[in-house]
Short mmCIF file of N, CA and C in Angstrom, two decimals:
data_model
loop_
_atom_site.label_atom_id
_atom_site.label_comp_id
_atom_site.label_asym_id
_atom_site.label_seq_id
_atom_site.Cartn_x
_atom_site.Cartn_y
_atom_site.Cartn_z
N UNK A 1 -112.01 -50.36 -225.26
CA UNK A 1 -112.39 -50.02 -223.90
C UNK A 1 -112.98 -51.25 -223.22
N UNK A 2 -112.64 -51.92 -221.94
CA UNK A 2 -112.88 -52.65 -221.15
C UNK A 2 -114.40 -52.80 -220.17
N UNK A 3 -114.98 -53.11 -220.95
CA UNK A 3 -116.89 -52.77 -220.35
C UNK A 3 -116.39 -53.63 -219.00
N UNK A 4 -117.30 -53.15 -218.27
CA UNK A 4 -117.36 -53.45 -216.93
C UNK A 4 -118.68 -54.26 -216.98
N UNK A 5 -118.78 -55.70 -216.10
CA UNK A 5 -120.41 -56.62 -216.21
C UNK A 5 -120.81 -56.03 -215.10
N UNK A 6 -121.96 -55.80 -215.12
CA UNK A 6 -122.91 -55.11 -213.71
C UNK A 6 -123.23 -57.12 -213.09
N UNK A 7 -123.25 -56.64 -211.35
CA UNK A 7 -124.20 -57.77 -211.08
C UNK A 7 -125.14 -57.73 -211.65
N UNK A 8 -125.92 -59.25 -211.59
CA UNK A 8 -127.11 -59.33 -211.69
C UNK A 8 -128.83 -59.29 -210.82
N UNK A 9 -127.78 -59.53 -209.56
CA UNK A 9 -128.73 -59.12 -208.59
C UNK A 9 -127.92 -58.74 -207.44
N UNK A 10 -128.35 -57.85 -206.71
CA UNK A 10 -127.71 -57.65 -205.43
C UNK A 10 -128.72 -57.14 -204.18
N UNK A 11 -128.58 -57.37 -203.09
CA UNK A 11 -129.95 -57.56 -201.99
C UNK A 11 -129.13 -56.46 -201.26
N UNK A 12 -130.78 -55.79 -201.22
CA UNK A 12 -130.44 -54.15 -200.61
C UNK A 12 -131.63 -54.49 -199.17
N UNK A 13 -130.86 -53.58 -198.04
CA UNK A 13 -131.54 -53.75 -196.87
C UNK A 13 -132.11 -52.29 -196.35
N UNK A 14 -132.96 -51.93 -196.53
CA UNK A 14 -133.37 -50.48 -196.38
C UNK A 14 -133.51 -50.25 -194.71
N UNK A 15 -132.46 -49.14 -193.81
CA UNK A 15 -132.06 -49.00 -192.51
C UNK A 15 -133.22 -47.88 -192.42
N UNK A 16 -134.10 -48.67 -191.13
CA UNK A 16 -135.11 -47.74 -190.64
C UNK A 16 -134.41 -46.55 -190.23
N UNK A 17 -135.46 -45.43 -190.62
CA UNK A 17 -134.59 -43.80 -189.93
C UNK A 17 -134.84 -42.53 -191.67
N UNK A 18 -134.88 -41.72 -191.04
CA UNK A 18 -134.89 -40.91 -191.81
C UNK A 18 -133.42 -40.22 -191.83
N UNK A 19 -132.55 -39.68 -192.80
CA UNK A 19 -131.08 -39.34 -192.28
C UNK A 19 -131.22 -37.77 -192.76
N UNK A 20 -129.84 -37.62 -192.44
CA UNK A 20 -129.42 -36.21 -193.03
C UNK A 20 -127.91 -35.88 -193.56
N UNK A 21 -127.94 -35.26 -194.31
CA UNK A 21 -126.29 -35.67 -194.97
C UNK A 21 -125.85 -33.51 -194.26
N UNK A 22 -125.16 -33.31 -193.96
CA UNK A 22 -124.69 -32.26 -193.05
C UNK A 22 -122.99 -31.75 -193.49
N UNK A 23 -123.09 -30.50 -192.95
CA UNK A 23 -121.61 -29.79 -193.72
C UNK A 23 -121.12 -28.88 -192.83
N UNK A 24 -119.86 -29.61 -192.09
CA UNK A 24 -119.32 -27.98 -190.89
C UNK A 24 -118.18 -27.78 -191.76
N UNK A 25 -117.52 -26.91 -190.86
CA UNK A 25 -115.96 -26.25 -191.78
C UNK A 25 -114.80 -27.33 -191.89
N UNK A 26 -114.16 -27.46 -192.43
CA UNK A 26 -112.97 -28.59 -192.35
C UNK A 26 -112.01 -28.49 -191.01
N UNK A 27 -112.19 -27.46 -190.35
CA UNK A 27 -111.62 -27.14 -188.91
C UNK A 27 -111.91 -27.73 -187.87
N UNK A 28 -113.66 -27.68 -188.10
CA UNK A 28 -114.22 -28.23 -187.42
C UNK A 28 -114.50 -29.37 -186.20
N UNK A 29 -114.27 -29.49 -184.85
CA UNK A 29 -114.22 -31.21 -184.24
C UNK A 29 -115.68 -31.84 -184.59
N UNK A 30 -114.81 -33.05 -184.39
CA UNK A 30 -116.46 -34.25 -184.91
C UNK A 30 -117.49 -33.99 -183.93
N UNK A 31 -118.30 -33.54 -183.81
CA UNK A 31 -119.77 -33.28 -182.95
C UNK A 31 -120.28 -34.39 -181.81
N UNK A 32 -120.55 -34.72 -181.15
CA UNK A 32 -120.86 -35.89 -180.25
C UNK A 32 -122.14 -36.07 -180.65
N UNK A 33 -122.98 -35.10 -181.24
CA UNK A 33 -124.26 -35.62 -181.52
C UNK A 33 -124.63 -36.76 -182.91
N UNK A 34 -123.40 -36.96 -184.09
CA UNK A 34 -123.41 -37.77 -184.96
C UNK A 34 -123.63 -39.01 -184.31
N UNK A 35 -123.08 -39.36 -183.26
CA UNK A 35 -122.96 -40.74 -183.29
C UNK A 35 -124.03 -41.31 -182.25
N UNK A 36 -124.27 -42.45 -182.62
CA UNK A 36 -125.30 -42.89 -182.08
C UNK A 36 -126.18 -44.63 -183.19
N UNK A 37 -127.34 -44.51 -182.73
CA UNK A 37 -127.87 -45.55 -183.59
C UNK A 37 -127.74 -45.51 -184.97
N UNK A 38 -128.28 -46.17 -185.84
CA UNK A 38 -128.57 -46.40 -187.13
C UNK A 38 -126.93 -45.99 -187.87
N UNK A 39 -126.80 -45.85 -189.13
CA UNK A 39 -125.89 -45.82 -190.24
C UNK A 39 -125.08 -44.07 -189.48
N UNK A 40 -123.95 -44.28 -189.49
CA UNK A 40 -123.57 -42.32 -189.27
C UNK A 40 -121.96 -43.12 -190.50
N UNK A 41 -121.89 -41.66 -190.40
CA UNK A 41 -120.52 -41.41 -191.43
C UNK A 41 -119.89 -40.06 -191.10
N UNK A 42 -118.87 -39.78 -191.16
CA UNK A 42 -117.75 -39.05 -191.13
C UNK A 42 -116.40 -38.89 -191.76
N UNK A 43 -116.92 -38.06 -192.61
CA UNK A 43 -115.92 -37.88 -193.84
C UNK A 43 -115.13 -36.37 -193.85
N UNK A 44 -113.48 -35.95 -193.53
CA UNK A 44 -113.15 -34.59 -193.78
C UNK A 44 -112.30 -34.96 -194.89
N UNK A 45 -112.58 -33.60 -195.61
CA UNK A 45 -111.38 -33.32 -196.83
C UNK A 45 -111.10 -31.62 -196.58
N UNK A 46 -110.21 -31.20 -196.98
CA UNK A 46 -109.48 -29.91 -196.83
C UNK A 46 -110.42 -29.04 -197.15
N UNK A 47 -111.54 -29.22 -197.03
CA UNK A 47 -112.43 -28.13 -197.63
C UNK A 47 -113.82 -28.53 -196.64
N UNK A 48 -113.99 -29.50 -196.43
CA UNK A 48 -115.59 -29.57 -195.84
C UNK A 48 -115.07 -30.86 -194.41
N UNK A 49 -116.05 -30.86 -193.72
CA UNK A 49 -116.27 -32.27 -192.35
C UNK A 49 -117.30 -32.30 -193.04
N UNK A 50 -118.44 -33.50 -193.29
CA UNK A 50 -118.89 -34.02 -193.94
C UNK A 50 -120.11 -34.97 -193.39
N UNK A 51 -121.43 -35.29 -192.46
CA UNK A 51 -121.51 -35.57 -191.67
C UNK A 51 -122.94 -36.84 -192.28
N UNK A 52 -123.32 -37.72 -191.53
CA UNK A 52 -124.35 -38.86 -192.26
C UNK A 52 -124.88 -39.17 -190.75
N UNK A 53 -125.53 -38.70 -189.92
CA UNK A 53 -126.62 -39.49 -189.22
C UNK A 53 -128.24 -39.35 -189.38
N UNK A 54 -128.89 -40.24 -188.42
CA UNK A 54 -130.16 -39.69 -188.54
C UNK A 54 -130.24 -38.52 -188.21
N UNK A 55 -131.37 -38.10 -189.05
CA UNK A 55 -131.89 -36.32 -188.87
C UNK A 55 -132.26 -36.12 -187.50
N UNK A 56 -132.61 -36.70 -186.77
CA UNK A 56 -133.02 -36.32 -185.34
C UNK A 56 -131.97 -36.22 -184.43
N UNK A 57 -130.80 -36.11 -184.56
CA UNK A 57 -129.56 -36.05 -184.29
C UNK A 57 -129.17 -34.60 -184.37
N UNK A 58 -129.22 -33.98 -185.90
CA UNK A 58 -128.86 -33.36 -186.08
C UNK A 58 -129.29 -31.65 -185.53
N UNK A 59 -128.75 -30.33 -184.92
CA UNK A 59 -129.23 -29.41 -184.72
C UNK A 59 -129.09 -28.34 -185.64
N UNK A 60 -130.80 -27.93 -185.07
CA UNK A 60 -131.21 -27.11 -186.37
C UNK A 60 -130.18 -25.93 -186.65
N UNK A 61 -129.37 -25.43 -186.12
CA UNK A 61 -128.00 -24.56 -186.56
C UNK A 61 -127.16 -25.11 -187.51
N UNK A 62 -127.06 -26.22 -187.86
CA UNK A 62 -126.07 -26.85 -188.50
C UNK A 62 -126.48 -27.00 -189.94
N UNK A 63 -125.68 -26.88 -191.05
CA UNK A 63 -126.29 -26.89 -192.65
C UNK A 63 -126.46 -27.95 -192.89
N UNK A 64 -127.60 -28.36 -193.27
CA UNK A 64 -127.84 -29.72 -193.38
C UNK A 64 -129.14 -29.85 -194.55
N UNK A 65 -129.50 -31.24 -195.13
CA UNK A 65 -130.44 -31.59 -196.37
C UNK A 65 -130.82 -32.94 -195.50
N UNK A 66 -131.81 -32.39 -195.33
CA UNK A 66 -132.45 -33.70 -194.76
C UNK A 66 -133.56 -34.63 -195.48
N UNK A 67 -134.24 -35.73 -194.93
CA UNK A 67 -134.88 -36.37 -195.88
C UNK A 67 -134.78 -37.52 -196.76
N UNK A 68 -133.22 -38.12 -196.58
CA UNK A 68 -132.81 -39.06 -197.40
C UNK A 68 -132.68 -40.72 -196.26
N UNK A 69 -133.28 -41.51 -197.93
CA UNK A 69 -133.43 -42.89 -196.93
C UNK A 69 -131.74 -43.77 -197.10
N UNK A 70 -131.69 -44.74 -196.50
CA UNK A 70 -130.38 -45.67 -196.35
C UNK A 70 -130.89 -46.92 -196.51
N UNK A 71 -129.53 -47.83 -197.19
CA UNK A 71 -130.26 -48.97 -198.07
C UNK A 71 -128.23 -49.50 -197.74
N UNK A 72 -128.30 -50.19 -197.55
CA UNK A 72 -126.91 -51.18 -197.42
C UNK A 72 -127.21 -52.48 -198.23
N UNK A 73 -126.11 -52.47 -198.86
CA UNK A 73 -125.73 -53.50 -199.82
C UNK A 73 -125.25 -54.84 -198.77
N UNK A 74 -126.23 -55.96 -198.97
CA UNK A 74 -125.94 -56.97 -198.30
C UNK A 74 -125.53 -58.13 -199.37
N UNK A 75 -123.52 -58.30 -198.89
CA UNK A 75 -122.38 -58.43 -199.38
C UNK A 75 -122.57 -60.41 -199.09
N UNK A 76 -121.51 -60.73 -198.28
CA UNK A 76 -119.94 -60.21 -199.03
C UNK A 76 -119.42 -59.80 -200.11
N UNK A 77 -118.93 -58.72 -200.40
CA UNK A 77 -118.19 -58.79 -201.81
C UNK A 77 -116.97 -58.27 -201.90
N UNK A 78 -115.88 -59.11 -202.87
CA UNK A 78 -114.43 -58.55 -202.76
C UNK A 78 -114.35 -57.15 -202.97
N UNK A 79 -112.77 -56.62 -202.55
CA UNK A 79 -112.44 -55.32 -202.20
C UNK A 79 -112.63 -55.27 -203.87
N UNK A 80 -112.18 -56.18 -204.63
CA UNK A 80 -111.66 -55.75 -205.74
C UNK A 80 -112.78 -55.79 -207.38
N UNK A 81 -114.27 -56.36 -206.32
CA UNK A 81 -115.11 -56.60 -206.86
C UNK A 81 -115.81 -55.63 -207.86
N UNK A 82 -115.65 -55.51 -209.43
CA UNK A 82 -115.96 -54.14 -210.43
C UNK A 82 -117.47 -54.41 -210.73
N UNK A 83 -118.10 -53.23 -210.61
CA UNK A 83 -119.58 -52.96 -210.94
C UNK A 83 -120.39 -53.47 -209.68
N UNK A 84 -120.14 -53.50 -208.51
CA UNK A 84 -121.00 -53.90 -207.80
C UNK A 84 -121.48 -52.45 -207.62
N UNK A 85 -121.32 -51.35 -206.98
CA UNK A 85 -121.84 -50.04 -207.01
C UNK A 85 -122.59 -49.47 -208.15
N UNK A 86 -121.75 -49.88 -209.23
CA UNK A 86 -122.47 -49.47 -211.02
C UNK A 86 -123.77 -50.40 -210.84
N UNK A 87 -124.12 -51.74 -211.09
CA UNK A 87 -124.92 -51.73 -210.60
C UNK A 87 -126.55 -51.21 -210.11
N UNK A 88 -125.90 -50.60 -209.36
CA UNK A 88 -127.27 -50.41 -208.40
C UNK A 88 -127.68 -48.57 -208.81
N UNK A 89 -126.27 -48.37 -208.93
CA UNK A 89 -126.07 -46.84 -208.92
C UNK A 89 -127.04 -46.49 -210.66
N UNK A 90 -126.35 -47.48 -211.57
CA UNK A 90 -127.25 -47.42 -213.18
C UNK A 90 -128.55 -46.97 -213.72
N UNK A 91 -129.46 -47.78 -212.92
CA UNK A 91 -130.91 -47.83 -213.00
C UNK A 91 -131.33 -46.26 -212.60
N UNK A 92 -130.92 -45.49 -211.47
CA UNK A 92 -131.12 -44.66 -210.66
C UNK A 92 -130.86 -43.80 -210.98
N UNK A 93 -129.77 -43.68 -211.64
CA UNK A 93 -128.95 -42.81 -212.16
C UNK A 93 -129.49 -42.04 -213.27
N UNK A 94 -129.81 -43.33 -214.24
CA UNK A 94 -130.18 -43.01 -215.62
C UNK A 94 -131.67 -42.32 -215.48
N UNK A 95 -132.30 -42.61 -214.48
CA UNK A 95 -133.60 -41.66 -214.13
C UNK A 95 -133.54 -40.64 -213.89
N UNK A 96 -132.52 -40.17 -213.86
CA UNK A 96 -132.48 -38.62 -212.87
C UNK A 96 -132.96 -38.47 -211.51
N UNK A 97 -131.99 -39.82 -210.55
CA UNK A 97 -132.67 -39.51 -209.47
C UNK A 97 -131.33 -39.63 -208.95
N UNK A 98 -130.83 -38.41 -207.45
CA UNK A 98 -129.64 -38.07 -207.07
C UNK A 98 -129.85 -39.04 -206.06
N UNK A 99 -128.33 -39.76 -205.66
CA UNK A 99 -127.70 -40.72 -204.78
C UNK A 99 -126.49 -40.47 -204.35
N UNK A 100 -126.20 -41.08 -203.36
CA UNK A 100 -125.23 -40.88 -202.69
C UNK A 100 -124.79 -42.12 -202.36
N UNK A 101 -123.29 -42.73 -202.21
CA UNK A 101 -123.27 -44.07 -202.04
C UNK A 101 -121.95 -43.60 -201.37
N UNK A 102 -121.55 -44.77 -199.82
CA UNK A 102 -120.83 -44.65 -198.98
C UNK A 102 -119.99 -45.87 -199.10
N UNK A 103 -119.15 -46.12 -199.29
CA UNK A 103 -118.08 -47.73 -198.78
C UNK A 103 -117.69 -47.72 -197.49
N UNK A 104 -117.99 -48.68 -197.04
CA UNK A 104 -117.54 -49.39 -195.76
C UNK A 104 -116.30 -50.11 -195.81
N UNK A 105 -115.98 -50.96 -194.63
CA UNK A 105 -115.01 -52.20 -195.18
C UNK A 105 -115.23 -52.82 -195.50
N UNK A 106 -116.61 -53.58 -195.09
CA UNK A 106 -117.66 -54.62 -195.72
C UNK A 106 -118.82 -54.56 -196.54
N UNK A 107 -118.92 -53.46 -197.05
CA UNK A 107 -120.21 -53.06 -198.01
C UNK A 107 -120.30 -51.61 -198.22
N UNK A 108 -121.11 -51.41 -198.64
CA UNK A 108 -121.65 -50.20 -199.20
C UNK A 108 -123.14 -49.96 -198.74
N UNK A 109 -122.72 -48.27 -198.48
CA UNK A 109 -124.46 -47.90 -198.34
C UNK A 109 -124.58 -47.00 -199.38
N UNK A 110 -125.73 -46.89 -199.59
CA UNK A 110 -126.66 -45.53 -200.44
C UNK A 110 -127.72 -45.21 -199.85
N UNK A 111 -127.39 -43.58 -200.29
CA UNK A 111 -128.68 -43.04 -199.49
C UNK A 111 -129.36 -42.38 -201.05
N UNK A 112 -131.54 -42.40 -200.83
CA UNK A 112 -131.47 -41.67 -201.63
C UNK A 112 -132.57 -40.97 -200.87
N UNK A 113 -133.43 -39.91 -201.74
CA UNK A 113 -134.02 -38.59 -201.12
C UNK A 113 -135.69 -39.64 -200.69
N UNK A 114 -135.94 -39.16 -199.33
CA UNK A 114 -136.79 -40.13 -199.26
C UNK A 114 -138.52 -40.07 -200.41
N UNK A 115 -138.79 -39.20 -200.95
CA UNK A 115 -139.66 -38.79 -202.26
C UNK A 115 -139.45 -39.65 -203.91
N UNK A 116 -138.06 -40.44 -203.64
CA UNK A 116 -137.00 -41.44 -204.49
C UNK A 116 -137.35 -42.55 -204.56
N UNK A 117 -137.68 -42.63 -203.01
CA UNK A 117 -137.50 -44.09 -202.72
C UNK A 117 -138.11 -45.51 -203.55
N UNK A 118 -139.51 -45.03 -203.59
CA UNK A 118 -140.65 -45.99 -204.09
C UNK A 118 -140.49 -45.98 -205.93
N UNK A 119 -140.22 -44.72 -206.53
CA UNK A 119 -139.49 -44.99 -208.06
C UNK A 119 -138.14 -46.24 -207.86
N UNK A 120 -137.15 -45.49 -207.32
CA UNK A 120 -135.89 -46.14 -207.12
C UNK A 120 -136.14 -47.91 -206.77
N UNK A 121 -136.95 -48.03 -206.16
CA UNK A 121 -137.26 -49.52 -205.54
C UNK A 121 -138.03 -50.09 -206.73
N UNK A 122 -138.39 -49.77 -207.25
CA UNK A 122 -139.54 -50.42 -208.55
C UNK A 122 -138.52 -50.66 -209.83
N UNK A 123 -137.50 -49.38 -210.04
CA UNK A 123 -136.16 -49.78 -210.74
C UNK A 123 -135.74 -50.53 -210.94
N UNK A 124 -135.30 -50.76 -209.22
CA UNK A 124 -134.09 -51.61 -208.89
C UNK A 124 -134.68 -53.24 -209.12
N UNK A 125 -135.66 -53.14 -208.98
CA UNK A 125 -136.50 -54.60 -208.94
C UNK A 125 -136.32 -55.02 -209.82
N UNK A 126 -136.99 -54.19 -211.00
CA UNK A 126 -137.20 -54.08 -212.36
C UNK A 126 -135.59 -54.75 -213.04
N UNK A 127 -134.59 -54.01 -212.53
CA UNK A 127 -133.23 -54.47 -212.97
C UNK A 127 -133.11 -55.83 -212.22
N UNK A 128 -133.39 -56.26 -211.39
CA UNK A 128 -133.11 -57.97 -211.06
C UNK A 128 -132.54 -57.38 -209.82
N UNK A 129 -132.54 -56.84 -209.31
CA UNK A 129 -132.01 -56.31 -207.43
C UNK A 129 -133.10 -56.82 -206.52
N UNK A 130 -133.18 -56.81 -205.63
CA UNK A 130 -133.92 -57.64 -204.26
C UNK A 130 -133.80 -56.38 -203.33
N UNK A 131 -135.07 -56.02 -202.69
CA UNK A 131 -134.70 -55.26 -201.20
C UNK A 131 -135.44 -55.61 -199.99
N UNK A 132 -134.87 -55.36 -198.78
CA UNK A 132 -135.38 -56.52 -198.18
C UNK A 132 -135.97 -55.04 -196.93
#
């Protein structure tokens, strides 16, 4: 089996805002209220619309988990680049602490629960990561 090398360091930028990760029907149109400042995302699959802005965006009718912070991976790194997500995702992981990680075209975000944050950051340190 082909081990994968984790970076050794990678510089995380933590995006002011508190977010909310959100769930309409897969029918659903994209909302006008997602978009706006800070990190948003929009993801459908045949089963869910899928939604990532700040929580103050979001209305209280809508199913939503709020509470989670955002941290972007400050890149460049190739498309084809292995373990940059493993990585970061490892440390966090192996704690039992839930994440969520988004690809861009140019990077990656993760969100984690904002109660996470200050374990997760002492981790990540701990593993040779930088956050800025």
């Amino acid at each position: 089996m082909l081990e994968v090398v984790l970076f050794r360091s990678i510089r995380l930028k933590k995006i002011i805002g508190s977010y909310a990760i959100s769930q309409m029907t897969s029918r659903s149109c994209i909302p006008t209220w997602v978009d706006g400042d800070g990190f948003v995302s929009i993801r459908r699959t045949v089963d869910e619309l899928s939604l990532i802005c700040l929580a103050r965006r979001v209305p209280e009718s809508v199913r939503s988990d709020k509470g989670w912070a955002c941290f972007m991976f400050l890149g460049p790194f190739e498309f084809d680049a292995a373990g940059v997500l493993l990585s970061v995702l490892k440390p966090i992981s192996e704690n039992e602490m839930g994440v969520l990680a988004v690809s861009t075209f140019d990077g990656d975000i993760m969100l984690l629960k904002e109660q996470d944050v200050e374990r997760a950051s002492s981790l990540l340190i701990g593993a040779g990561h930088f956050i800025e």
